[in-house]
PDB file of C-alpha atoms and ligand atoms in Angstrom:
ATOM      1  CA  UNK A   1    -118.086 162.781 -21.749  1.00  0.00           C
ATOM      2  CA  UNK A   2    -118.773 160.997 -18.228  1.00  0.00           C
ATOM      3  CA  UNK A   3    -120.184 162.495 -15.493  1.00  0.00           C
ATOM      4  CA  UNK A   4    -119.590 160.443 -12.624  1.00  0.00           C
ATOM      5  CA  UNK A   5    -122.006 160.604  -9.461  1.00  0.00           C
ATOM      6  CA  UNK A   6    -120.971 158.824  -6.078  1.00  0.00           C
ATOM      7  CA  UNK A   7    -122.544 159.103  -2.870  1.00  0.00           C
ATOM      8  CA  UNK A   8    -123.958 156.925  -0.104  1.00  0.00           C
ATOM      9  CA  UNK A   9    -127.664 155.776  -0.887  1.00  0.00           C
ATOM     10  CA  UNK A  10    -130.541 158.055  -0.801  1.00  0.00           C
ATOM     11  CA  UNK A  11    -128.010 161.227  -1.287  1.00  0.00           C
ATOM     12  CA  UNK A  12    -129.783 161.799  -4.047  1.00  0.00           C
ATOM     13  CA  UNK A  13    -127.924 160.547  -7.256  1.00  0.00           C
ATOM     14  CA  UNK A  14    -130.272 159.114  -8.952  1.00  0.00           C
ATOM     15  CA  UNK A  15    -133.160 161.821  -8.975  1.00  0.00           C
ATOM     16  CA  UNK A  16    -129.985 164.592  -9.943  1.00  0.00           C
ATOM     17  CA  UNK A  17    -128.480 161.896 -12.579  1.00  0.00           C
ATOM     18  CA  UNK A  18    -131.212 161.700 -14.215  1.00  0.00           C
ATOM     19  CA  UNK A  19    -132.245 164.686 -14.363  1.00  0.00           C
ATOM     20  CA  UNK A  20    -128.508 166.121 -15.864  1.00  0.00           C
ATOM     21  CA  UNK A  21    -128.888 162.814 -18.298  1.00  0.00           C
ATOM     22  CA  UNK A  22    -132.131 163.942 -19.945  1.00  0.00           C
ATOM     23  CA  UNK A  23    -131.083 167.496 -20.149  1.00  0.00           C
ATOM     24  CA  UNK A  24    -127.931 166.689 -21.776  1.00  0.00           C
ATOM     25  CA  UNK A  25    -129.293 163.979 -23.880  1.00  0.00           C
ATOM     26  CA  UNK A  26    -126.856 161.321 -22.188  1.00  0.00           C
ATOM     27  CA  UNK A  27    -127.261 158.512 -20.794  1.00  0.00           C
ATOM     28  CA  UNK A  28    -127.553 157.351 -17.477  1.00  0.00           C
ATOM     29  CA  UNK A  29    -125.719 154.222 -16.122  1.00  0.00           C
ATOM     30  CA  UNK A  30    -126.722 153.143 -12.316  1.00  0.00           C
ATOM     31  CA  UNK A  31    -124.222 150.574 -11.426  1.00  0.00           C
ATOM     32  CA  UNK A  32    -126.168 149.386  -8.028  1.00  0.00           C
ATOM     33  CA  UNK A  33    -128.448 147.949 -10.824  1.00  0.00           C
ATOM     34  CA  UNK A  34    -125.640 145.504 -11.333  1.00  0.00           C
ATOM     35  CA  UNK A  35    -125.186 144.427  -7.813  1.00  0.00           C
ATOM     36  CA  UNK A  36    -129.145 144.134  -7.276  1.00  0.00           C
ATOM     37  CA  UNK A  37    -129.881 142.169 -10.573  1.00  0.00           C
ATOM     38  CA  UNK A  38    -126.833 139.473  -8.901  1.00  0.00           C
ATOM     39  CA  UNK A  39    -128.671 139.730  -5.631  1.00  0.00           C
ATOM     40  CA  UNK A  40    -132.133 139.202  -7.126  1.00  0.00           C
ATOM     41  CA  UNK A  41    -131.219 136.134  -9.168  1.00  0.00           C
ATOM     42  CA  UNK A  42    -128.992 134.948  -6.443  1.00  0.00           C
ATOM     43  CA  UNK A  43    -131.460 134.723  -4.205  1.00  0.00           C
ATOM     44  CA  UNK A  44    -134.156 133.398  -6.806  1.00  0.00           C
ATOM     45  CA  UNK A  45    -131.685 130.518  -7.566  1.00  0.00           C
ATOM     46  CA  UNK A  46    -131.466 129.998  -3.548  1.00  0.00           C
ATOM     47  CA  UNK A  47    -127.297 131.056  -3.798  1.00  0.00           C
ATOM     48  CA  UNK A  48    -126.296 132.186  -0.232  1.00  0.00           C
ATOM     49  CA  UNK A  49    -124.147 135.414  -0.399  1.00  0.00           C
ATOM     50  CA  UNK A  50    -121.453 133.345   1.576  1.00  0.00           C
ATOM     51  CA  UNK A  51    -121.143 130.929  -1.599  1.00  0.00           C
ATOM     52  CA  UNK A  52    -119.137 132.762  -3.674  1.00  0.00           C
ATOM     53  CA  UNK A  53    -117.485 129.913  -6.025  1.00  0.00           C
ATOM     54  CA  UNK A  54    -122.112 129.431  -7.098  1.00  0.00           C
ATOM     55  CA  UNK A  55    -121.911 133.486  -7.056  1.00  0.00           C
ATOM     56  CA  UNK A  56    -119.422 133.656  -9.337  1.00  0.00           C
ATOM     57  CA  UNK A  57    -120.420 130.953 -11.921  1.00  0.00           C
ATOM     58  CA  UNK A  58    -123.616 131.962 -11.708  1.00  0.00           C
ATOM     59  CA  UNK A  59    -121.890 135.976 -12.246  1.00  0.00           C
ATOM     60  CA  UNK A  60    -120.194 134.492 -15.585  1.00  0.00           C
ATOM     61  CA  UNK A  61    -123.806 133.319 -17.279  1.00  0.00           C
ATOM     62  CA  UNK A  62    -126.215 135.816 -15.984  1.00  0.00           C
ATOM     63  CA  UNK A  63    -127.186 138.255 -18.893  1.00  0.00           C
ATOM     64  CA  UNK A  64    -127.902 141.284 -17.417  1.00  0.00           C
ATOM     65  CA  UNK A  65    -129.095 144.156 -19.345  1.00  0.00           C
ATOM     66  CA  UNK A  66    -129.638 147.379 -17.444  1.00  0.00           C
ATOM     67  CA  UNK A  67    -132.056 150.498 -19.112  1.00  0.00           C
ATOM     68  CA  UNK A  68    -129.297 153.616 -19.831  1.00  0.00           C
ATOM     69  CA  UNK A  69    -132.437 155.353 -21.290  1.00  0.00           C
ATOM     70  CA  UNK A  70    -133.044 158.230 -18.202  1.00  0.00           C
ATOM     71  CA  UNK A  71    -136.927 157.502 -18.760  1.00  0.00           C
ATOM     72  CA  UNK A  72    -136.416 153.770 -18.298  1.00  0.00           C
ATOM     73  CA  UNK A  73    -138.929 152.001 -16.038  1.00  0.00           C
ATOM     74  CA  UNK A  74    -141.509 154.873 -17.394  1.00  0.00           C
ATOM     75  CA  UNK A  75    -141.879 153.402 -20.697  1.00  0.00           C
ATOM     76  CA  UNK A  76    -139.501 150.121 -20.661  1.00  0.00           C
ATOM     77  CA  UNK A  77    -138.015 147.633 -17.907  1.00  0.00           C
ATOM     78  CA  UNK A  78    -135.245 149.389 -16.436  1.00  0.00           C
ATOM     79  CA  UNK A  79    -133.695 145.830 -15.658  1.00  0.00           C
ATOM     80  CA  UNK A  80    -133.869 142.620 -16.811  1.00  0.00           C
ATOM     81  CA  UNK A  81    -131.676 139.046 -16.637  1.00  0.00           C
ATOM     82  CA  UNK A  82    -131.678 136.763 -19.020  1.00  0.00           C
ATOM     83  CA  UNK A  83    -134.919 138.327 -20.717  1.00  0.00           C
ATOM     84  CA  UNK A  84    -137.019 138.727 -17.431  1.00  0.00           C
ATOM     85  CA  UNK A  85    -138.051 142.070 -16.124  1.00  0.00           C
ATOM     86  CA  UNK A  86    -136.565 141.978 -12.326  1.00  0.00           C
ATOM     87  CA  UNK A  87    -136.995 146.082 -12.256  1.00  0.00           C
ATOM     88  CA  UNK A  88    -139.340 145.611  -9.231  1.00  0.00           C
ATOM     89  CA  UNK A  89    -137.886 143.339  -6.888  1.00  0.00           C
ATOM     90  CA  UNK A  90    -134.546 144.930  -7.481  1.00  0.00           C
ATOM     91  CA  UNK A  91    -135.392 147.976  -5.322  1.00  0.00           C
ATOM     92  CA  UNK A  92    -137.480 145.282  -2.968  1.00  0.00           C
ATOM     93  CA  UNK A  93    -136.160 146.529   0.733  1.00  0.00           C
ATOM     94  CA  UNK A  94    -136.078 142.659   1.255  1.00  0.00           C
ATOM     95  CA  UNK A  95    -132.992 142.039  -0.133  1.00  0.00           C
ATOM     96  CA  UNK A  96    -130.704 145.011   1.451  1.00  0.00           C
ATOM     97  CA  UNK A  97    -128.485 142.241   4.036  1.00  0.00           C
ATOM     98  CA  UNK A  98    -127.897 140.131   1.124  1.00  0.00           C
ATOM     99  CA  UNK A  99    -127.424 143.037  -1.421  1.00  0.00           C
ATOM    100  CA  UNK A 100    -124.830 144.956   0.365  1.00  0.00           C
ATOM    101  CA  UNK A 101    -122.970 141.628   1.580  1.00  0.00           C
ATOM    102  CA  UNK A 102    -123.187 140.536  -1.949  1.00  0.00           C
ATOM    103  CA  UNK A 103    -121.537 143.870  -3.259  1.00  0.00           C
ATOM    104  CA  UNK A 104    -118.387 143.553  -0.373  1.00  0.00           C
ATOM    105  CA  UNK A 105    -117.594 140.218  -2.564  1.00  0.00           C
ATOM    106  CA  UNK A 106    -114.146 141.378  -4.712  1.00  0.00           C
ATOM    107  CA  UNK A 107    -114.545 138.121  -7.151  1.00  0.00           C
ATOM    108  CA  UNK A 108    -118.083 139.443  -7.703  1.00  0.00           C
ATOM    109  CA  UNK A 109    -116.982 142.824  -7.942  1.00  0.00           C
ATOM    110  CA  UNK A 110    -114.168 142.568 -10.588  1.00  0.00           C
ATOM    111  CA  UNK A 111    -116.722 140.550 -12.733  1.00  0.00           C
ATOM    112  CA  UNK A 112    -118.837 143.526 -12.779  1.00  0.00           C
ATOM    113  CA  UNK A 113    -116.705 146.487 -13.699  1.00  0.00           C
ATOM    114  CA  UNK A 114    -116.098 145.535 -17.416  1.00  0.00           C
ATOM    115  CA  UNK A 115    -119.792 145.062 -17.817  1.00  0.00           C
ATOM    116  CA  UNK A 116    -120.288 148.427 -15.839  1.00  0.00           C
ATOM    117  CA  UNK A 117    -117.446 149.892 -18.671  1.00  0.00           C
ATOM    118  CA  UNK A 118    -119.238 148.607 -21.461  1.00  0.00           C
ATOM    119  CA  UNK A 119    -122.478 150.409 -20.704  1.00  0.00           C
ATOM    120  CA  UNK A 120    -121.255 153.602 -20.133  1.00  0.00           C
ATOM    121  CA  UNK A 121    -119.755 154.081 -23.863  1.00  0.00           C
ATOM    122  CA  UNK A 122    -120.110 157.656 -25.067  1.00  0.00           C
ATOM    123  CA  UNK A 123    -121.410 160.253 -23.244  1.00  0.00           C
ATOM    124  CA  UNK A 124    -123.190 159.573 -19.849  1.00  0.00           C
ATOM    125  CA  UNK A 125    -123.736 159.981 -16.197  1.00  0.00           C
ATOM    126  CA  UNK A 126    -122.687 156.827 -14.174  1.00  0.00           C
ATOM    127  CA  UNK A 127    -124.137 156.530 -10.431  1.00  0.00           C
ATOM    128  CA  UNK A 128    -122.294 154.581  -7.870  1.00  0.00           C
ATOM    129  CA  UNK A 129    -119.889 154.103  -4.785  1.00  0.00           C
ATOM    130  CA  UNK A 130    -116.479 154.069  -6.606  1.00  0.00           C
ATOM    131  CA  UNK A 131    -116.997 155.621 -10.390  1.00  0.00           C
ATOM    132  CA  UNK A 132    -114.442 158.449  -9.575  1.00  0.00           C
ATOM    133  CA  UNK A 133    -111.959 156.056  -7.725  1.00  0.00           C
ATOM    134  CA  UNK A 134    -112.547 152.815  -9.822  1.00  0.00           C
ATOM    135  CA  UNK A 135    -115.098 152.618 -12.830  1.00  0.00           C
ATOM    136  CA  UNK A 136    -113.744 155.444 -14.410  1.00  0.00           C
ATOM    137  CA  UNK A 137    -111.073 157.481 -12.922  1.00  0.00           C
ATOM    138  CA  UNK A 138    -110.797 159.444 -16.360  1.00  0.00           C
ATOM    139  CA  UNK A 139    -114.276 160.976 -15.500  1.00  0.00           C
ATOM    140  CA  UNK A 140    -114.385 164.126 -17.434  1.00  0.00           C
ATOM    141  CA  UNK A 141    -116.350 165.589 -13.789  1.00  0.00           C
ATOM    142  CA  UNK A 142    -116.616 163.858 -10.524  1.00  0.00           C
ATOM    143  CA  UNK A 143    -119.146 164.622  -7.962  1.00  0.00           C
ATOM    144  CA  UNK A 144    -119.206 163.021  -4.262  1.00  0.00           C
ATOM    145  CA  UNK A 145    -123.193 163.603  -2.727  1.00  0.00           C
ATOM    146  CA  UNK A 146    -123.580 163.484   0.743  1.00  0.00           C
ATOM    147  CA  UNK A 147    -126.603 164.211   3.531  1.00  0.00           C
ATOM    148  CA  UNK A 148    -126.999 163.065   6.604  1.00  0.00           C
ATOM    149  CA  UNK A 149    -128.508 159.660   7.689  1.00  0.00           C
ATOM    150  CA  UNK A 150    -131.391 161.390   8.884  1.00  0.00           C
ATOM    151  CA  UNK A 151    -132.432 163.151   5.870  1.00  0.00           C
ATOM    152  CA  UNK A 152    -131.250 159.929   3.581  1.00  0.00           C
ATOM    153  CA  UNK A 153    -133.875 157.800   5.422  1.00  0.00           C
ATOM    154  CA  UNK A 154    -136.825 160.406   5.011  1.00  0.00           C
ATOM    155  CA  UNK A 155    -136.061 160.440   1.094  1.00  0.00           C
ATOM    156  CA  UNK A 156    -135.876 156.472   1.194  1.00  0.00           C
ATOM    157  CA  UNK A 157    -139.333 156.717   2.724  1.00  0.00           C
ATOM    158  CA  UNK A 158    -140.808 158.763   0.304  1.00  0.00           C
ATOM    159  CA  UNK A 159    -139.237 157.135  -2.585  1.00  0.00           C
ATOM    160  CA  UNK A 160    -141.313 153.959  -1.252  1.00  0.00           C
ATOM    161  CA  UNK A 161    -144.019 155.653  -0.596  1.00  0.00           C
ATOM    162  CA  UNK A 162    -144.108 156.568  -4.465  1.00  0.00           C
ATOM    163  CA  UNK A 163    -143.237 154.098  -5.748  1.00  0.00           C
ATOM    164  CA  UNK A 164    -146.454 151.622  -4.061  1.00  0.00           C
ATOM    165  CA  UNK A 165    -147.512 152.276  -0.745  1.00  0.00           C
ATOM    166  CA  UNK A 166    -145.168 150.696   0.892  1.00  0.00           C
ATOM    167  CA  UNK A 167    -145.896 149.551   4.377  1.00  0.00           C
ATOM    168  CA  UNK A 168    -141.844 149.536   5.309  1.00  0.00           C
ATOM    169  CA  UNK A 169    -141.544 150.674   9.123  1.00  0.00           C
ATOM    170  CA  UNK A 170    -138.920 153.861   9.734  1.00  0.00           C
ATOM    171  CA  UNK A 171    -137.021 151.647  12.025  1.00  0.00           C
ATOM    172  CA  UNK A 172    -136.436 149.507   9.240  1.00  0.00           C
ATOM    173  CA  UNK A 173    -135.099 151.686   6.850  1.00  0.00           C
ATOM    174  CA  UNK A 174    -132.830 153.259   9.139  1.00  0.00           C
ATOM    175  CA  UNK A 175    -131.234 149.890   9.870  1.00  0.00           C
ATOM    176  CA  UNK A 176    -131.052 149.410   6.221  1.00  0.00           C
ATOM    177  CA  UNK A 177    -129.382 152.606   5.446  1.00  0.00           C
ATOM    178  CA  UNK A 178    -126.950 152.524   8.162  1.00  0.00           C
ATOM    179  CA  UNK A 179    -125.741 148.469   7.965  1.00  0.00           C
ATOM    180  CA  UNK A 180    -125.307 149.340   3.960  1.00  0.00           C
ATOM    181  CA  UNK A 181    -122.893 152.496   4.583  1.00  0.00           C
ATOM    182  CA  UNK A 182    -121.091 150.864   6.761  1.00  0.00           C
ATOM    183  CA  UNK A 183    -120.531 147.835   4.879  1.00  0.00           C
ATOM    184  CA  UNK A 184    -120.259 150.366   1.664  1.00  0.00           C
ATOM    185  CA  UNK A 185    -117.238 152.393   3.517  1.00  0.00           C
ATOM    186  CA  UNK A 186    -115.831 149.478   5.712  1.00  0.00           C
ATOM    187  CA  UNK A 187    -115.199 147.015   2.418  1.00  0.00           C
ATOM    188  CA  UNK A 188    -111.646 146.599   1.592  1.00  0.00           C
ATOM    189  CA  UNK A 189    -112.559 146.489  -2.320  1.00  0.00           C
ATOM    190  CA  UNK A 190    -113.443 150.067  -3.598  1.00  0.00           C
ATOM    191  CA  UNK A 191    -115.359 151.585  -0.656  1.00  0.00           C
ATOM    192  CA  UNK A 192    -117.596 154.277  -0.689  1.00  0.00           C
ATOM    193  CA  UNK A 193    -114.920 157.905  -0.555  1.00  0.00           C
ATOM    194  CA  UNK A 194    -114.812 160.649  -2.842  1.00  0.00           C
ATOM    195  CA  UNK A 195    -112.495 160.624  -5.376  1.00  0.00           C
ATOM    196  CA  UNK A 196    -109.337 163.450  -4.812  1.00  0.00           C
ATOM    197  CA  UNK A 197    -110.556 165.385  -7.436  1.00  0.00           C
ATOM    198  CA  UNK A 198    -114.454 164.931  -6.326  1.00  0.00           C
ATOM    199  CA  UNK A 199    -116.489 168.078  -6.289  1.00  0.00           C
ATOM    200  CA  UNK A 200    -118.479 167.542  -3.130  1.00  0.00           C
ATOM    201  CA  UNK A 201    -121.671 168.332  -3.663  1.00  0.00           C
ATOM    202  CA  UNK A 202    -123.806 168.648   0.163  1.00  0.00           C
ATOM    203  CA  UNK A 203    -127.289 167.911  -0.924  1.00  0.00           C
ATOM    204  CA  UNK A 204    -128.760 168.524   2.978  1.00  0.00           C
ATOM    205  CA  UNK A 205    -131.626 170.985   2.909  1.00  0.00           C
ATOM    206  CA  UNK A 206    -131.416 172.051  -0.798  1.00  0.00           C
ATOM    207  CA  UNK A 207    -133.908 170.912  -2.627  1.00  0.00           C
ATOM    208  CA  UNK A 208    -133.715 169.115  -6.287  1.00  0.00           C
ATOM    209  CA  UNK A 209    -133.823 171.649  -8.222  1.00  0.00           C
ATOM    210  CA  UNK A 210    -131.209 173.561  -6.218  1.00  0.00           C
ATOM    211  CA  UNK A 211    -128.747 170.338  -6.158  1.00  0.00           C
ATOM    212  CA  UNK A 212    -129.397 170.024 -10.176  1.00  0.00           C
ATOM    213  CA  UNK A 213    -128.334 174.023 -10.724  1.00  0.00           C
ATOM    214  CA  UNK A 214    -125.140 173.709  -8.609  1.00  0.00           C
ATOM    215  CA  UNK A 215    -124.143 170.693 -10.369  1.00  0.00           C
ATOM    216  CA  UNK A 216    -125.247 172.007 -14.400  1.00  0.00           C
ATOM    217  CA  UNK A 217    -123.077 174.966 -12.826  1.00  0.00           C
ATOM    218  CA  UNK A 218    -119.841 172.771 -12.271  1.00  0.00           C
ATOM    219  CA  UNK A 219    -119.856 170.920 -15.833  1.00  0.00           C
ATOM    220  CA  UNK A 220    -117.367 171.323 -18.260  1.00  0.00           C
ATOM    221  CA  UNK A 221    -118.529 173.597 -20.919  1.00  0.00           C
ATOM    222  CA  UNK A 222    -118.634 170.556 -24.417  1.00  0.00           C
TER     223      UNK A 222
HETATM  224  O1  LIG B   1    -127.044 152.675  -5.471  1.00  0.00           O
HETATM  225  P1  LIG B   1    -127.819 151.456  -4.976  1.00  0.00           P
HETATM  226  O2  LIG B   1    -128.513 151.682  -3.677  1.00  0.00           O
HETATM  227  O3  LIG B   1    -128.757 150.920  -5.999  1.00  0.00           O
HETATM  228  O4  LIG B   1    -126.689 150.345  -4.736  1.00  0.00           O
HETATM  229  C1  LIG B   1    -127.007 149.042  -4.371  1.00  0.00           C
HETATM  230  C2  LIG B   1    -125.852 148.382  -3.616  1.00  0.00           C
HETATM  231  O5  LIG B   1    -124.747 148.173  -4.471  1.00  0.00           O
HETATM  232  C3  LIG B   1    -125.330 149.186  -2.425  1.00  0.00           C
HETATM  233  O6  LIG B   1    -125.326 148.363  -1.268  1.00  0.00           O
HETATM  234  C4  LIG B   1    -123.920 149.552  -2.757  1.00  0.00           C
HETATM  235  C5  LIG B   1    -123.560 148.686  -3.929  1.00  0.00           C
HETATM  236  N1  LIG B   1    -122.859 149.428  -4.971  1.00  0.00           N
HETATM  237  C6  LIG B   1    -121.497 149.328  -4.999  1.00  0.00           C
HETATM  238  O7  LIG B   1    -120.908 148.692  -4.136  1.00  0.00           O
HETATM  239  N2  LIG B   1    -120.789 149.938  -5.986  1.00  0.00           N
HETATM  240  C7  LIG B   1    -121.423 150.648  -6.932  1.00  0.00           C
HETATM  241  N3  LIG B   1    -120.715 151.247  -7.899  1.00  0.00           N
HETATM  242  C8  LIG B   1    -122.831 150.781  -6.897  1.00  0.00           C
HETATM  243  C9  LIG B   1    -123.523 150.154  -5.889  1.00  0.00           C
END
């Protein structure tokens, strides 16, 4: 069975995916991994985003192996390329510009989505921008997240917070969050939009455990 989760970033997906992934014993496939490990070694290799015929080559050889286990990066990298573990400076706020510029790239993008197939064989939940509309049409269950800027940037900063003290001004991750929807929605290759047959799932105000019921609620009985 897929589950497929879409939603802007910091609409919660990834706390609620994995969460649904351990109970059900799935796994959990977060496709932004994909266009962060490119970013990463992109920039590591010193690869602008607006030198796509490098991007691409570089696309074709990069192993990257992303973690489906829901407790990855609690026990085991939940990324690595080519052998290296790149889990940490894949959620770097650093790279956001190049990351979301990187991810508007169609060559880059259709390189991607077999890789993105592959590791969602079986049963598992799959977190993205188009799983519904794209990866997987077929989903057996399609949820669209959304909140509000406001509230997305206030889980962003806690995330961080978490995650290592980070010393990220507000300012900063607004302008993040807001210059990657709109580059997310405005792309002309699979933009961010619910699927037709999306459940929409408005995560303002609830908290996780209330998000995680209403969705366990919606899935098709297996
Ligand atoms: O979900 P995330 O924040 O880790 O995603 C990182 C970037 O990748 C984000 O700018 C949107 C892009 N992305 C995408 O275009 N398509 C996906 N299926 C997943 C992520």
């Amino acid at each position: 069975m897929i589950i497929a989760i879409d939603g802007p970033a910091g609409s919660g997906k990834t706390t609620i995916g994995r969460m649904v992934a351990e109970r059900l014993g799935f796994a959990l496939v977060d496709t932004g991994l994909f266009y962060r490990a490119v970013t990463v070694e992109a920039r590591r290799r010193g690869i602008g985003a607006g030198d796509v015929t490098s991007l691409v080559q570089m696309v074709g050889e990069l192993d990257i192996d992303i973690n489906t286990s829901p407790k990855a990066g609690r026990d085991s990298p939940l990324l690595t390329i080519d052998g290296r573990d790149v889990s940490r400076e894949a959620h770097d706020p650093a790279i956001a510009m190049e990351l979301s510029q990187i991810a508007q790239l169609p060559d880059v993008r259709r390189l991607l989505v077999e890789s993105q197939r592959r590791s969602a064989r079986g049963d598992a939940v799959v977190l993205g921008r188009d799983i519904g509309t794209v990866i997987f049409p077929d989903a057996d269950v399609k949820f669209f997240f959304t909140a509000p800027a406001a509230e997305r940037v206030a889980r962003r900063r806690r995330e961080l917070d978490r995650a290592r003290g980070s010393a990220t001004p507000d300012a900063v991750l607004e302008q993040e969050i807001e210059a990657r929807d709109r580059a997310d929605q405005e792309r002309e290759v699979a933009p961010l939009r619910a699927a037709s047959d999306a459940i929409i799932v408005a995560t303002e105000g609830k908290s996780v455990h209330q998000v995680f019921d209403e969705v366990m609620a919606r899935l098709p009985k297996h």
